[in-house]
mmCIF file of C-alpha atoms in Angstrom:
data_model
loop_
_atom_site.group_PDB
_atom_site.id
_atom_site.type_symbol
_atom_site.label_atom_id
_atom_site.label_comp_id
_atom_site.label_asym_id
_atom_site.label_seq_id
_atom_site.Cartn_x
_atom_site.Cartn_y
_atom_site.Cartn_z
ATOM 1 C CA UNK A 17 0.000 0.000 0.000
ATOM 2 C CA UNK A 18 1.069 3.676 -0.631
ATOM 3 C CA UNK A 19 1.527 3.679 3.956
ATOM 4 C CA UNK A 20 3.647 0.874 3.369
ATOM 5 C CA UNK A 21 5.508 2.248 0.717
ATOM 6 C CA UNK A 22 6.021 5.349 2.648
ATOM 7 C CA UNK A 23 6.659 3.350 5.660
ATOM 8 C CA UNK A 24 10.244 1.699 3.986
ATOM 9 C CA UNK A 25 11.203 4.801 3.226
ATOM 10 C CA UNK A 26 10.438 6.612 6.853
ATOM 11 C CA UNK A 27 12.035 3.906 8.837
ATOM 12 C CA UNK A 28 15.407 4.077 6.796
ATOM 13 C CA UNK A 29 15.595 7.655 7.266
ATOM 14 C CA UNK A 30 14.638 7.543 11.060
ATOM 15 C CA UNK A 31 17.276 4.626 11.987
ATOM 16 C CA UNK A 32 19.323 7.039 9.702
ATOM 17 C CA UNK A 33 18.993 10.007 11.409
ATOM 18 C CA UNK A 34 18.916 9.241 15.301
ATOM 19 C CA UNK A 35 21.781 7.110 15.188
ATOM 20 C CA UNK A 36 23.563 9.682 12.674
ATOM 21 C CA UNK A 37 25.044 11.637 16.099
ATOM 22 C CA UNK A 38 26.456 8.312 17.292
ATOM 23 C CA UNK A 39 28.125 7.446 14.121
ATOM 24 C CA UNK A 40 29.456 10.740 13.163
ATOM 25 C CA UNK A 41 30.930 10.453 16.841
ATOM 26 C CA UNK A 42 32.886 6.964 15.922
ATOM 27 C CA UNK A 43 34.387 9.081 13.419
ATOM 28 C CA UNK A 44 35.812 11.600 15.819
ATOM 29 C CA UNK A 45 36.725 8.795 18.342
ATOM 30 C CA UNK A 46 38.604 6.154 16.085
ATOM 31 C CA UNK A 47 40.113 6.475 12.600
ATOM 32 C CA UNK A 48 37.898 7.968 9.630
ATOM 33 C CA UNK A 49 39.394 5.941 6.856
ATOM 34 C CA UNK A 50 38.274 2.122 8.827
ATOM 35 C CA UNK A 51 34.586 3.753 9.635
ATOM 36 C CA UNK A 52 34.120 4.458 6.125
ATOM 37 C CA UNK A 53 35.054 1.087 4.952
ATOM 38 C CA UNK A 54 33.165 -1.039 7.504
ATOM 39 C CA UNK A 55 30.073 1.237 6.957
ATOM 40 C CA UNK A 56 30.436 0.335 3.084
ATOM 41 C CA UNK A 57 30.527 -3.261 3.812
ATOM 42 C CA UNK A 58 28.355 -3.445 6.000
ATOM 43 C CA UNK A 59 25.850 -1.812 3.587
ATOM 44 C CA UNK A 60 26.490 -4.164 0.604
ATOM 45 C CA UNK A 61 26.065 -7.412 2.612
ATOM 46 C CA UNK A 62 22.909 -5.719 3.706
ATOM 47 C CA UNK A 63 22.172 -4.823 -0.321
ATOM 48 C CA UNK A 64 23.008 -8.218 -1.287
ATOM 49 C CA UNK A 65 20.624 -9.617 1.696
ATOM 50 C CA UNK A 66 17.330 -7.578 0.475
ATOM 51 C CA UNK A 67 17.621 -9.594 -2.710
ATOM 52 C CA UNK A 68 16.256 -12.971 -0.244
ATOM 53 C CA UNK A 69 13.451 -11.132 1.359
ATOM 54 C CA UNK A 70 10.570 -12.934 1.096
ATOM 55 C CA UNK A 71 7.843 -10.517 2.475
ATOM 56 C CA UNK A 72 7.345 -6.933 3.585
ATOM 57 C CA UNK A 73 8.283 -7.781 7.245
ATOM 58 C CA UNK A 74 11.727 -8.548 5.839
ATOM 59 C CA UNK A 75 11.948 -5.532 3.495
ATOM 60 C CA UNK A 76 11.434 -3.021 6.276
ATOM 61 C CA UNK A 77 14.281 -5.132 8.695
ATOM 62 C CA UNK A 78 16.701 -5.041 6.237
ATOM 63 C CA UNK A 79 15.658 -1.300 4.928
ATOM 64 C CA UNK A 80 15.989 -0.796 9.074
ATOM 65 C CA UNK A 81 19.419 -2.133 9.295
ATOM 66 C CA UNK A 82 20.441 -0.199 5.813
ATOM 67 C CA UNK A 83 20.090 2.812 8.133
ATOM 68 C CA UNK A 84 22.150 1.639 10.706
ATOM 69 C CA UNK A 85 24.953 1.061 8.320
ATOM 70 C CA UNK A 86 25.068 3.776 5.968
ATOM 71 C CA UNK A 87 24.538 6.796 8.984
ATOM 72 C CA UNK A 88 28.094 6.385 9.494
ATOM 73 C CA UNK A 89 29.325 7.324 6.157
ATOM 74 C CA UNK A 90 28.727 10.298 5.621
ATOM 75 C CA UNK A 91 29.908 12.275 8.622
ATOM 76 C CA UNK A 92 33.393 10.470 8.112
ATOM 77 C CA UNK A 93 33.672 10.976 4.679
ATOM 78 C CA UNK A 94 32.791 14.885 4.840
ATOM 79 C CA UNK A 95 35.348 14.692 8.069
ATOM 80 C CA UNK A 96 37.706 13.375 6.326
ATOM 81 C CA UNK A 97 38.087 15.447 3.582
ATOM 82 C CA UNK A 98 38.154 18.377 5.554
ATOM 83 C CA UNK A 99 41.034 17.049 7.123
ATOM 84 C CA UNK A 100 42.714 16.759 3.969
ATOM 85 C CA UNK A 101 41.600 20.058 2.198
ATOM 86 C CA UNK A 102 41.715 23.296 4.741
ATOM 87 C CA UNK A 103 42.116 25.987 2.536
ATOM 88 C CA UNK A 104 40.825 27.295 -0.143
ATOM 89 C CA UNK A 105 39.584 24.050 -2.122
ATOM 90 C CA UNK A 106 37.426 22.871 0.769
ATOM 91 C CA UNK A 107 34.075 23.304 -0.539
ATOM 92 C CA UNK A 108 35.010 21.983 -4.316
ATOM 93 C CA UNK A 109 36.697 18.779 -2.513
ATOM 94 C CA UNK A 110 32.738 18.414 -0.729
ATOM 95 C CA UNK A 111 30.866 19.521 -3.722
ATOM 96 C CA UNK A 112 32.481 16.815 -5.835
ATOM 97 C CA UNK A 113 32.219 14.098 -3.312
ATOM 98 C CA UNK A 114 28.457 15.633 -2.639
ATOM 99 C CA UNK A 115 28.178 14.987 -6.529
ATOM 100 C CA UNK A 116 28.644 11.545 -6.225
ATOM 101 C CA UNK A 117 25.233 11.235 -4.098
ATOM 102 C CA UNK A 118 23.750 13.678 -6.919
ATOM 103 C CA UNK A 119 24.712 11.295 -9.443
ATOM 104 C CA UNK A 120 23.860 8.214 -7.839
ATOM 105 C CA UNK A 121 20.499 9.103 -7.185
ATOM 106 C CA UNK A 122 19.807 10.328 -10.732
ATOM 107 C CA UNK A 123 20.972 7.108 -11.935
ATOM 108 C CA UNK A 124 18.783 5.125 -9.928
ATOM 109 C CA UNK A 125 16.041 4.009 -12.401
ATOM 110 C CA UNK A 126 18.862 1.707 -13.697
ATOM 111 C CA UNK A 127 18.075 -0.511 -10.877
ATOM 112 C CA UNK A 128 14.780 -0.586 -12.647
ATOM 113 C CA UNK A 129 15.804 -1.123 -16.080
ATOM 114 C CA UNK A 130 18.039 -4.645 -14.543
ATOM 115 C CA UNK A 131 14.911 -5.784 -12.348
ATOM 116 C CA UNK A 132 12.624 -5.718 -15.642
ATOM 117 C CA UNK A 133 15.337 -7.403 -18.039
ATOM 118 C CA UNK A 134 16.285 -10.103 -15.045
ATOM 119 C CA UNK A 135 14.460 -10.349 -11.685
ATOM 120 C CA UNK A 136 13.626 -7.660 -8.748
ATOM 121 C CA UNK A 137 16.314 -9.703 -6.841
ATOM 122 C CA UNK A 138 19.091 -9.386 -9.716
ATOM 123 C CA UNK A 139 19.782 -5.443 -8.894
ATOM 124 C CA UNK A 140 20.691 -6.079 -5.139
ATOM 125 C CA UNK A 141 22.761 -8.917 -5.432
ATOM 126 C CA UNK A 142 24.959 -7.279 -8.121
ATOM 127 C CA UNK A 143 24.874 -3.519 -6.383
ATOM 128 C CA UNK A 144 25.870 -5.822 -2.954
ATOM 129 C CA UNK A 145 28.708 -7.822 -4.467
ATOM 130 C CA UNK A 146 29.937 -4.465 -6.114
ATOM 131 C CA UNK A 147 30.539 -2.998 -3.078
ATOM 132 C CA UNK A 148 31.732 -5.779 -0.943
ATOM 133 C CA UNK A 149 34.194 -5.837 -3.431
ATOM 134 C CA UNK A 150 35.119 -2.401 -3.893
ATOM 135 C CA UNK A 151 35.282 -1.961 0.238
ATOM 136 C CA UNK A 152 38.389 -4.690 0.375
ATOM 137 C CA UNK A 153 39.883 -2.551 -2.387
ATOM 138 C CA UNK A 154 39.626 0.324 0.026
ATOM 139 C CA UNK A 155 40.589 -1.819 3.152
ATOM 140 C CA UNK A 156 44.318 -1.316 1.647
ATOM 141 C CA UNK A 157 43.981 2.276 -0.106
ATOM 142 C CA UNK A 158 42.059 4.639 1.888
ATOM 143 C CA UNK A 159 44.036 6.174 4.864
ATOM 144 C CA UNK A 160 43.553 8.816 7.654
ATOM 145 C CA UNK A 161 44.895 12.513 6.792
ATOM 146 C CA UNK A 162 48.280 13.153 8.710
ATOM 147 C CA UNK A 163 47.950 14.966 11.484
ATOM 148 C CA UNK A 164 48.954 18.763 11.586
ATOM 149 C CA UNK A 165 51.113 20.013 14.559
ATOM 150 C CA UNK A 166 49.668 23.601 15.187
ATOM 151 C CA UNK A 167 52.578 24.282 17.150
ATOM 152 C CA UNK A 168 56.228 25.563 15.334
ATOM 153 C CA UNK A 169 57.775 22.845 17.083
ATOM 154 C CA UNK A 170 56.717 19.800 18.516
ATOM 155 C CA UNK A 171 55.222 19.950 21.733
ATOM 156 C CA UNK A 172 54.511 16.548 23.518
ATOM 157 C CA UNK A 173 51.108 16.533 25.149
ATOM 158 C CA UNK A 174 48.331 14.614 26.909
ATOM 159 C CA UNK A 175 45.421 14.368 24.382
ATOM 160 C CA UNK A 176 42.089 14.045 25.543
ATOM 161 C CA UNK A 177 39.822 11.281 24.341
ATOM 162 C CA UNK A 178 37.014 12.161 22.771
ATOM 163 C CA UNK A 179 33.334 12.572 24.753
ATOM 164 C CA UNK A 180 30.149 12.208 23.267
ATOM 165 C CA UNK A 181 29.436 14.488 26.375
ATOM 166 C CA UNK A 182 31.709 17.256 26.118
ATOM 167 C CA UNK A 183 30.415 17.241 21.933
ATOM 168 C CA UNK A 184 27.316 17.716 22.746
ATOM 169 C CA UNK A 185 27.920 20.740 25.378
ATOM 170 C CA UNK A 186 30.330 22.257 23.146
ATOM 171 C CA UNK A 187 27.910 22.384 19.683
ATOM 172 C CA UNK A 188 24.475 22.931 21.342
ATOM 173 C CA UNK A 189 26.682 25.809 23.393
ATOM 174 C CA UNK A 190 27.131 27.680 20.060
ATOM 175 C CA UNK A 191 24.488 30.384 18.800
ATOM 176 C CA UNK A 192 25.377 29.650 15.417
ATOM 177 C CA UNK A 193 25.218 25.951 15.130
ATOM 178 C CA UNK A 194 21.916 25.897 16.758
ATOM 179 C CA UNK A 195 20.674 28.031 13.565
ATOM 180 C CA UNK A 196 22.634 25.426 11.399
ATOM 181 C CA UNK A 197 20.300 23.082 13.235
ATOM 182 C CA UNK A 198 17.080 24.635 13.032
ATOM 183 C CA UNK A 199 18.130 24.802 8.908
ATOM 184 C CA UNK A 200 19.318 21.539 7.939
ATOM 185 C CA UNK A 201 15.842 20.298 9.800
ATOM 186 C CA UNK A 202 13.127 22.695 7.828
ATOM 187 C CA UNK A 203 15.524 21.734 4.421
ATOM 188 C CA UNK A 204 15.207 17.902 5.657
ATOM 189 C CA UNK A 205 11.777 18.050 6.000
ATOM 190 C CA UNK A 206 11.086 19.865 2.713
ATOM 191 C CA UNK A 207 13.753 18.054 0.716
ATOM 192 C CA UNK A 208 12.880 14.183 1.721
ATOM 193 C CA UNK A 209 8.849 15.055 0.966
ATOM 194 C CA UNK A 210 9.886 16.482 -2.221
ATOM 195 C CA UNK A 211 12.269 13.114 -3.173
ATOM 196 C CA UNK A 212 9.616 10.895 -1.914
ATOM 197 C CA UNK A 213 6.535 12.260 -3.470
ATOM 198 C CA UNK A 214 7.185 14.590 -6.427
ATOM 199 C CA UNK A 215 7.122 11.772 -9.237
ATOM 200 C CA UNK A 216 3.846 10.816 -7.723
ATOM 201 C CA UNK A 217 2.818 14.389 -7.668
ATOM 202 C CA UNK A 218 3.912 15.124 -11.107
ATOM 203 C CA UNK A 219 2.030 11.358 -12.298
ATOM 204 C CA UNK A 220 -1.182 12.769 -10.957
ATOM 205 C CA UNK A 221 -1.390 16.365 -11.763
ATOM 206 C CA UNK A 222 0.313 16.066 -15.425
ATOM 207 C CA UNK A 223 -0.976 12.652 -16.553
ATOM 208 C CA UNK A 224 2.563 11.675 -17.461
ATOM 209 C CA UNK A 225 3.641 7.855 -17.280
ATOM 210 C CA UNK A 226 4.834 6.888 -14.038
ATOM 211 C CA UNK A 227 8.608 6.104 -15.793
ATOM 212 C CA UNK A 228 8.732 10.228 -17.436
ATOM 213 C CA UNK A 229 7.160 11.034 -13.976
ATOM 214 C CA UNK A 230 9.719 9.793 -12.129
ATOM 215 C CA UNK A 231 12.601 11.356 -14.374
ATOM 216 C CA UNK A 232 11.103 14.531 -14.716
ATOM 217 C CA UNK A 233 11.063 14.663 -10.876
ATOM 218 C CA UNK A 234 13.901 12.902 -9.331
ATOM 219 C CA UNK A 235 16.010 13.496 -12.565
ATOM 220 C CA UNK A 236 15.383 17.121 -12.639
ATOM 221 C CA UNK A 237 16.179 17.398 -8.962
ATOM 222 C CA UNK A 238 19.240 15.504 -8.829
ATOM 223 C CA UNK A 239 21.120 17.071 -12.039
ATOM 224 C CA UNK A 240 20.379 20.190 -11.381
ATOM 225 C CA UNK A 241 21.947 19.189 -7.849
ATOM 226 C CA UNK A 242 24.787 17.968 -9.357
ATOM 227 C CA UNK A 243 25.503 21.309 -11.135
ATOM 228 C CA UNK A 244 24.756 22.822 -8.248
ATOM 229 C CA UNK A 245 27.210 21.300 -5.976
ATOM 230 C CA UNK A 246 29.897 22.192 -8.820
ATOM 231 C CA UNK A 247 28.872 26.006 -8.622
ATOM 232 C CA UNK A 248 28.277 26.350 -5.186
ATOM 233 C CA UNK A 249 31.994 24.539 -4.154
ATOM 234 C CA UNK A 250 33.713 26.700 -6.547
ATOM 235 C CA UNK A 251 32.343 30.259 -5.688
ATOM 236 C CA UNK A 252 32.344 29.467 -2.214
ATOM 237 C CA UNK A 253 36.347 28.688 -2.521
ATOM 238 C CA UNK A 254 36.769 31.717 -4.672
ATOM 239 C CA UNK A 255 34.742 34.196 -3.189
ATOM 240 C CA UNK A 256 36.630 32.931 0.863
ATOM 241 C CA UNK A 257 39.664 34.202 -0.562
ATOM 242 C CA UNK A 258 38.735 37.976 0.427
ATOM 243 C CA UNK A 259 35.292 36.879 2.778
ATOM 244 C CA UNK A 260 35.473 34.265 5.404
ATOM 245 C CA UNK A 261 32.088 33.586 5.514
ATOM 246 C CA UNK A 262 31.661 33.561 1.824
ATOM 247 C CA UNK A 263 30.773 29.491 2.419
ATOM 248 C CA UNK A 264 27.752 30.811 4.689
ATOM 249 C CA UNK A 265 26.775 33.281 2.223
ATOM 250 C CA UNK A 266 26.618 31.411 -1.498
ATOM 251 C CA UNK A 267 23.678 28.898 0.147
ATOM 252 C CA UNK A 268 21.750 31.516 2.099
ATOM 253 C CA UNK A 269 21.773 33.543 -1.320
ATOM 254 C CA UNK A 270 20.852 30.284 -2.910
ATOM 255 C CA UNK A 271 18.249 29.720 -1.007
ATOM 256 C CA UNK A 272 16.479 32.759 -1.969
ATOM 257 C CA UNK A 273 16.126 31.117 -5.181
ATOM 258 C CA UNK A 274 15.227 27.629 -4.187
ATOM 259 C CA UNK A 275 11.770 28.377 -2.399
ATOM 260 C CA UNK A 276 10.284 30.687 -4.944
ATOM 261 C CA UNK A 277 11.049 27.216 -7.508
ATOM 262 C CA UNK A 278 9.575 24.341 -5.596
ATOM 263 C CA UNK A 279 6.748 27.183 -4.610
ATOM 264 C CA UNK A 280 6.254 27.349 -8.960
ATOM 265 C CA UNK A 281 6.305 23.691 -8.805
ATOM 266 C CA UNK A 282 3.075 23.337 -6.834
ATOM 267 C CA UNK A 283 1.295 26.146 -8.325
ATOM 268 C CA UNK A 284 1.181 25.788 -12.129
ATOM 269 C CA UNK A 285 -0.202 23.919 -14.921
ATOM 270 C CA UNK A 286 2.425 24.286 -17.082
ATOM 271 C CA UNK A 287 4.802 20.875 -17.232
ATOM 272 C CA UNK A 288 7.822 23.278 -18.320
ATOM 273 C CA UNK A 289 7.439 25.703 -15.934
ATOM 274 C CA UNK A 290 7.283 22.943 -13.123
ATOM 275 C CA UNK A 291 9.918 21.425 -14.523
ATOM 276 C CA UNK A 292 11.772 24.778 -14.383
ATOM 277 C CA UNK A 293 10.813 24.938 -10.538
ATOM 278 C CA UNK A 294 12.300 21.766 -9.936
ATOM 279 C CA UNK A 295 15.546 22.675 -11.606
ATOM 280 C CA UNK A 296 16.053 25.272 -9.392
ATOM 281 C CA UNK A 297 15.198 24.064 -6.225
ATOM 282 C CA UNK A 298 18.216 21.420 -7.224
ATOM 283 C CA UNK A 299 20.371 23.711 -8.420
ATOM 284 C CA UNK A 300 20.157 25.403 -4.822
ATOM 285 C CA UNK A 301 20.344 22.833 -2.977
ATOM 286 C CA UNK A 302 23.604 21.747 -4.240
ATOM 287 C CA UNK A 303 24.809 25.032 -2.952
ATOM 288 C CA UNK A 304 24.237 23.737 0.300
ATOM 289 C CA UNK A 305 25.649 20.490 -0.105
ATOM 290 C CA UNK A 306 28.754 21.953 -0.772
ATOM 291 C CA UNK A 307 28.789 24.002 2.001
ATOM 292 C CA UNK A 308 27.661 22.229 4.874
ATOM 293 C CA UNK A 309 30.813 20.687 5.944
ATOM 294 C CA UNK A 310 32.366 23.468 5.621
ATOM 295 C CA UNK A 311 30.072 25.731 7.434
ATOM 296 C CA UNK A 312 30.821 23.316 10.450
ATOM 297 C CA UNK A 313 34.226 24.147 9.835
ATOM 298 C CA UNK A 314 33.404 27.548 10.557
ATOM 299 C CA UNK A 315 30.644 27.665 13.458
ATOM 300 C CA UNK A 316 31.444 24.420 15.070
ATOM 301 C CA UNK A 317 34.219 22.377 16.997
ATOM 302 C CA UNK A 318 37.380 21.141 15.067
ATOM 303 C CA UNK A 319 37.539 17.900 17.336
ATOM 304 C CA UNK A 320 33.836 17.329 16.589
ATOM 305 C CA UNK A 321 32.866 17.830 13.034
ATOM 306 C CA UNK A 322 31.840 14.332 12.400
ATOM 307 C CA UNK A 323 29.890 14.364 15.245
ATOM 308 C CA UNK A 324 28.029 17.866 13.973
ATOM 309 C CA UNK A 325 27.317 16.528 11.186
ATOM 310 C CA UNK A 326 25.677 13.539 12.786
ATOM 311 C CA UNK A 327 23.724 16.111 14.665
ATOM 312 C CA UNK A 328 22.483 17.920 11.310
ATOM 313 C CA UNK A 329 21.545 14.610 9.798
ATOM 314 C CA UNK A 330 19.720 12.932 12.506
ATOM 315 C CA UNK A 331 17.531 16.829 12.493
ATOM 316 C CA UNK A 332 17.429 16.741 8.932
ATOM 317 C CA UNK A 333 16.425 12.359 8.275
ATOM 318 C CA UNK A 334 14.246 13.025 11.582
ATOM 319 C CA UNK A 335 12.082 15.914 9.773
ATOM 320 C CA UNK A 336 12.349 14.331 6.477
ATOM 321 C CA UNK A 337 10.754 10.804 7.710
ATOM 322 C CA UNK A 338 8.439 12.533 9.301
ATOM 323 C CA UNK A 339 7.204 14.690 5.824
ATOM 324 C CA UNK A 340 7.011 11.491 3.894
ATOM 325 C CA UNK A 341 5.477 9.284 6.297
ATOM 326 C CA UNK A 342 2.196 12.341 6.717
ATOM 327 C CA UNK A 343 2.614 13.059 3.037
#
């Protein structure tokens, strides 16, 4: 049924989000590099395992423990390259790893395309056993960022272990990353609804087929994304060089742009201009994608940016199941 439908997607982003503050913590805590290969693992055994479900109780455990697995990606990835780019290439270095999500998600119908020339099972078994495979190739090529003394000379000292505690009292003690929060949870909660629901929207309102509704939605969305995340890394990087909140700046001006779209969307009988709509709602959001991480970098604490960006995620998946599942 449509609740059920809904339902696979809410739980994933739930588990996602309210364990995303835990995970992005592990990142902070132990190395980067190993939490990003486990979680990639971990997610294609789980890929490979939805191909033997046998009924919808199944499908939402395995969708359940998808969550669990993937939340600790993303934090350690967007960590991680921080630690390798500080300068002035920061938000190109997330924008292009940001672009592989873009890109990914636009080329989802392929997964479509294999289960209607072979079997529904024949996508997850060969996605799974992809990335099983491609996580041992990491196991031996991916490696932490070397450390950077701040000091002109080396200093021996005590460092602290990290506390899920003391990251918590530090972020939610900061003006500024409590806006951050209150953000990345209204753009979760308009964002997922839109994902979920727009090809069904578009299906219904235009008449279209249910294959051009789904690329004229998700499609449109998720190019114009990946543009966007090319744009909005590069003029954030240029424009820092003489403003050092210019990575603040590009997505709030973005933004500006992005609500007046999906607000066209809604409102109009006109496929093109809804299309247009769509376009730029993407094209803004990737502004923001590029920009998050580095934001943190800005507002938050350097010990605990994977853990911030846990915070934002589990605000932002929390919201966002929430829109789909009442949508």
């Amino acid at each position: 049924t449509n609740t059920q439908f809904g339902l696979l997607t809410s739980c994933f982003a739930w588990t996602y989000g309210l364990l995303s503050p835990f995970a992005g913590f592990l990142a902070d805590r132990f190395s980067r590099s190993r939490v990003i290969v486990m979680s990639l693992i971990a997610w294609s055994v789980l890929t490979w395992l939805t191909a033997y479900a046998r009924n919808f109780n199944e499908l939402l455990a395995l969708r359940i423990l998808l969550g669990v697995s993937e939340c600790t990606y993303l934090p350690a990835s967007l960590a991680l390259i921080t630690d390798y780019h500080r300068t002035t290439t920061r938000s190109i270095a997330v924008g292009l790893h940001m672009s592989g999500v873009s890109m990914g998600a636009s080329l989802a119908g392929i997964g479509g395309w294999l289960a209607e020339r072979h079997t529904w099972n024949y996508p997850f078994q060969l996605v799974g056993l992809i990335g099983v495979s491609y996580g041992l190739v990491l196991i031996f090529v991916l490696r932490d960022a070397p450390k950077v003394s701040v000091s002109p000379t080396p200093v021996a000292v005590s460092v602290p272990v990290a506390s899920f505690r003391e990251a918590l009292a530090s972020l939610f003690g900061r003006r500024a990353f409590i806006l951050l929060l209150s953000y990345y949870g209204l753009a979760g909660f308009v964002g997922w609804a839109i994902l979920g629901w727009m090809p069904t929207f578009i299906h219904e309102h235009f008449k279209l087929g249910e294959g051009a509704s789904g690329f004229s939605a998700s499609g449109c969305v998720n190019l114009a994304n990946l543009c966007g995340v090319f744009v909005g890394g590069i003029l954030a990087d240029r424009w820092s060089r003489t403003h050092a909140r210019a990575c603040i700046l590009v997505p709030a001006i973005a933004l500006c742009f992005a609500g007046p779209g999906i607000f066209l969307t809604a409102n109009t009988d006109l496929i093109y201009a809804a299309m247009f709509g769509l376009v730029a709602f993407g094209f803004a959001g990737g502004f923001s994608d590029a920009n998050m991480m580095p934001i943190l970098c800005v507002v938050g604490d350097a010990r605990y940016r994977a853990t911030a960006y846990g915070i934002l995620n589990f605000a932002g998946c929390l919201c966002g199941g929430l829109a789909i599942y009442a949508a």
